[in-house]
Amino acid sequence: MEAGAEAVYIVDDDPAVRDALSVLFNMEGYVVETFSDGDTFVQSASKSVPACVMLDVHMPGRSGIEILKALNAEDYPAPIFIISGQGDIPMAVEAIRNGAFDFIEKPFSAETVLERVKEAVTAMKQRQEVDTSQTFEGADLLTRRELEVLKEITDGASNKEAGRTLGISPRTVEVHRARIMEKLSARNAADLVRIVLGHPTGG
């Protein structure tokens, strides 16, 4: 795995986007591999793990969402960013529910992309130590990422603070939070804290 430690995989059917991102990451010293379709990418991604993946949500053949499912993105050891246009927010939310690490909206600036990727790679390295052996009721319904977000929420972090710790955007924290509350049937953050601490919610 170490060989691909600082590689970035770019999956986009638009050559202009591939070229722009390739130049950007090459300048930062990353090894870049580009893919114009999902199938080729899935084959490579299952053989070696890059430091990060940039995945377009709209592509001919398999969509970004289908690729996330094929990779079992929730357990994939590298952060997968979904690249989405302004109108694709519902799809970006769907992508996060399917294990995408975060999403970046087009048009994006070079600084934003680099900053987000560096934060994500750092956060991903630190995340390996998260304790997923929590035993509150419903813990088994949550994904590892949701457990991490839940820990931040129950520690009193705002969406912004939780996002900074986990290397994701506040909007992505919000998506996870909504999903956690739905799974645990919690009405608000106080409910979540009670569930995690094992106190029954007062009907």
Coordinates of C-alpha atoms in Angstrom, one line a residue:
M1 CA 0.0 0.0 0.0
E2 CA 2.9 2.4 0.8
A3 CA 3.8 2.8 -2.8
G4 CA 0.6 4.7 -3.5
A5 CA 0.8 6.7 -0.3
E6 CA 0.9 10.1 -2.0
A7 CA -0.9 9.4 -5.2
V8 CA -4.1 11.2 -6.2
Y9 CA -6.6 9.5 -8.5
I10 CA -8.7 11.8 -10.6
V11 CA -11.8 10.3 -12.2
D12 CA -13.6 12.7 -14.5
D13 CA -14.8 12.3 -18.1
D14 CA -13.9 16.0 -18.8
P15 CA -10.3 16.2 -20.1
A16 CA -10.1 19.9 -19.0
V17 CA -10.9 19.0 -15.4
R18 CA -8.5 16.1 -15.4
D19 CA -5.7 18.3 -16.8
A20 CA -6.3 21.2 -14.4
L21 CA -6.3 18.9 -11.4
S22 CA -3.3 16.9 -12.6
V23 CA -1.2 20.1 -13.0
L24 CA -2.4 21.3 -9.6
F25 CA -1.5 18.1 -7.7
N26 CA 1.8 17.5 -9.7
M27 CA 3.0 20.9 -8.6
E28 CA 2.4 19.9 -5.0
G29 CA 4.5 16.8 -5.5
Y30 CA 1.7 14.2 -5.7
V31 CA 1.8 11.4 -8.2
V32 CA -1.4 11.7 -10.3
E33 CA -3.3 9.0 -12.1
T34 CA -6.3 10.0 -14.2
F35 CA -9.3 8.0 -15.3
S36 CA -11.9 9.0 -17.8
D37 CA -14.4 6.3 -16.7
G38 CA -15.5 4.5 -13.6
D39 CA -14.7 0.9 -14.6
T40 CA -11.0 1.5 -15.2
F41 CA -10.8 3.4 -11.9
V42 CA -12.5 0.7 -9.9
Q43 CA -10.1 -1.9 -11.2
S44 CA -7.0 0.2 -10.2
A45 CA -8.5 1.3 -6.9
S46 CA -9.0 -2.2 -5.8
K47 CA -5.3 -3.0 -6.5
S48 CA -3.6 0.0 -4.9
V49 CA -4.8 2.7 -2.5
P50 CA -4.0 6.3 -3.3
A51 CA -3.7 9.1 -0.8
C52 CA -6.9 10.6 -2.1
V53 CA -9.5 10.2 -4.9
M54 CA -11.3 13.0 -6.8
L55 CA -14.4 11.5 -8.4
D56 CA -16.9 13.3 -10.7
V57 CA -20.5 12.5 -9.9
H58 CA -21.7 12.7 -13.5
M59 CA -20.0 10.3 -15.9
P60 CA -21.0 8.1 -18.8
G61 CA -21.4 4.5 -17.7
R62 CA -21.2 4.2 -14.0
S63 CA -22.1 7.3 -12.0
G64 CA -20.1 8.5 -9.1
I65 CA -22.6 6.9 -6.7
E66 CA -22.4 3.5 -8.4
I67 CA -18.6 3.7 -8.2
L68 CA -18.8 4.4 -4.4
K69 CA -21.0 1.4 -4.0
A70 CA -18.6 -0.8 -6.1
L71 CA -15.7 0.3 -4.0
N72 CA -17.5 -0.1 -0.7
A73 CA -16.4 3.5 -0.1
E74 CA -17.4 3.6 3.6
D75 CA -14.5 1.2 4.3
Y76 CA -12.1 2.5 1.6
P77 CA -8.9 3.6 3.3
A78 CA -8.5 6.8 1.3
P79 CA -10.7 9.9 1.3
I80 CA -12.9 10.1 -1.8
F81 CA -14.0 13.6 -2.8
I82 CA -17.0 13.9 -5.0
I83 CA -16.8 16.7 -7.6
S84 CA -20.3 18.1 -8.2
G85 CA -21.8 21.0 -10.0
Q86 CA -24.0 23.6 -8.2
G87 CA -27.2 21.7 -9.1
D88 CA -25.9 18.4 -7.8
I89 CA -26.2 19.0 -4.1
P90 CA -28.9 16.2 -3.6
M91 CA -26.5 13.9 -5.4
A92 CA -23.6 15.0 -3.3
V93 CA -25.6 14.2 -0.2
E94 CA -26.4 10.8 -1.6
A95 CA -22.7 10.3 -2.3
I96 CA -21.8 11.1 1.3
R97 CA -24.4 8.6 2.5
N98 CA -22.7 6.1 0.3
G99 CA -19.3 6.7 1.8
A100 CA -17.8 9.7 0.0
F101 CA -15.6 11.6 2.4
D102 CA -16.7 15.1 1.3
F103 CA -17.8 17.0 -1.8
I104 CA -16.3 19.9 -3.7
E105 CA -18.5 22.1 -5.8
K106 CA -17.6 23.3 -9.3
P107 CA -16.3 25.8 -10.0
F108 CA -13.6 25.4 -7.4
S109 CA -10.4 27.3 -6.8
A110 CA -7.0 25.5 -6.7
E111 CA -6.3 26.7 -3.2
T112 CA -9.6 25.3 -1.9
V113 CA -9.0 21.9 -3.5
L114 CA -5.5 21.6 -2.2
E115 CA -6.4 22.7 1.3
R116 CA -9.3 20.3 1.5
V117 CA -7.3 17.4 0.2
K118 CA -4.4 18.0 2.6
E119 CA -6.8 18.3 5.5
A120 CA -8.6 15.1 4.5
V121 CA -5.4 13.1 4.1
T122 CA -4.2 14.2 7.5
A123 CA -7.5 13.6 9.1
M124 CA -7.7 10.2 7.5
K125 CA -4.3 9.2 9.0
Q126 CA -5.4 10.3 12.4
R127 CA -8.8 8.6 12.1
Q128 CA -7.6 5.1 12.2
E129 CA -7.6 5.2 16.0
V130 CA -11.3 5.9 16.5
D131 CA -12.9 3.6 19.0
T132 CA -15.9 1.9 17.3
S133 CA -16.6 -0.4 20.1
Q134 CA -19.2 1.8 21.6
T135 CA -22.1 -0.1 23.1
F136 CA -25.0 2.3 23.3
E137 CA -28.3 1.1 21.7
G138 CA -28.2 1.6 18.0
A139 CA -24.4 1.9 17.7
D140 CA -24.3 -1.0 15.3
L141 CA -26.6 0.9 12.9
L142 CA -24.0 3.6 12.4
T143 CA -21.0 3.6 10.0
R144 CA -17.6 4.3 11.3
R145 CA -17.7 7.8 9.9
E146 CA -21.1 8.4 11.6
L147 CA -19.6 7.3 14.9
E148 CA -16.8 9.8 14.5
V149 CA -19.3 12.6 13.8
L150 CA -21.5 11.5 16.7
K151 CA -18.5 11.6 19.0
E152 CA -17.8 15.2 17.9
I153 CA -21.4 16.2 18.4
T154 CA -21.7 14.6 21.8
D155 CA -18.5 16.3 22.9
G156 CA -20.2 19.6 22.2
A157 CA -18.5 20.5 18.9
S158 CA -20.3 22.7 16.4
N159 CA -20.6 21.5 12.8
K160 CA -17.7 23.8 11.9
E161 CA -15.5 22.5 14.7
A162 CA -16.4 18.9 14.0
G163 CA -15.7 19.5 10.3
R164 CA -12.3 20.9 11.1
T165 CA -11.4 17.9 13.3
L166 CA -12.5 15.4 10.7
G167 CA -11.3 17.2 7.7
I168 CA -14.7 17.6 6.1
S169 CA -17.0 20.6 5.4
P170 CA -19.6 21.7 7.9
R171 CA -22.3 20.9 5.3
T172 CA -21.0 17.3 5.2
V173 CA -21.2 17.1 9.0
E174 CA -24.8 18.3 8.7
V175 CA -25.6 15.4 6.3
H176 CA -24.1 12.9 8.7
R177 CA -25.8 14.5 11.7
A178 CA -29.2 14.2 10.0
R179 CA -28.5 10.5 9.1
I180 CA -27.4 9.7 12.7
M181 CA -30.5 11.3 14.2
E182 CA -32.7 9.4 11.7
K183 CA -31.0 6.1 12.6
L184 CA -31.1 6.6 16.3
S185 CA -34.6 8.2 16.3
A186 CA -33.2 11.3 18.1
R187 CA -35.1 14.6 17.9
N188 CA -32.1 16.8 18.7
A189 CA -28.5 16.9 20.0
A190 CA -29.6 16.5 23.6
D191 CA -31.4 13.3 22.6
L192 CA -28.2 12.0 21.0
V193 CA -26.2 12.7 24.1
R194 CA -28.7 10.8 26.2
I195 CA -28.7 7.8 23.8
V196 CA -24.9 7.7 23.8
L197 CA -24.6 8.0 27.6
G198 CA -27.2 5.3 27.9
H199 CA -29.9 7.4 29.6
P200 CA -33.4 6.6 28.4
T201 CA -35.1 9.5 26.5
G202 CA -38.0 10.8 28.4
G203 CA -40.8 9.9 26.0

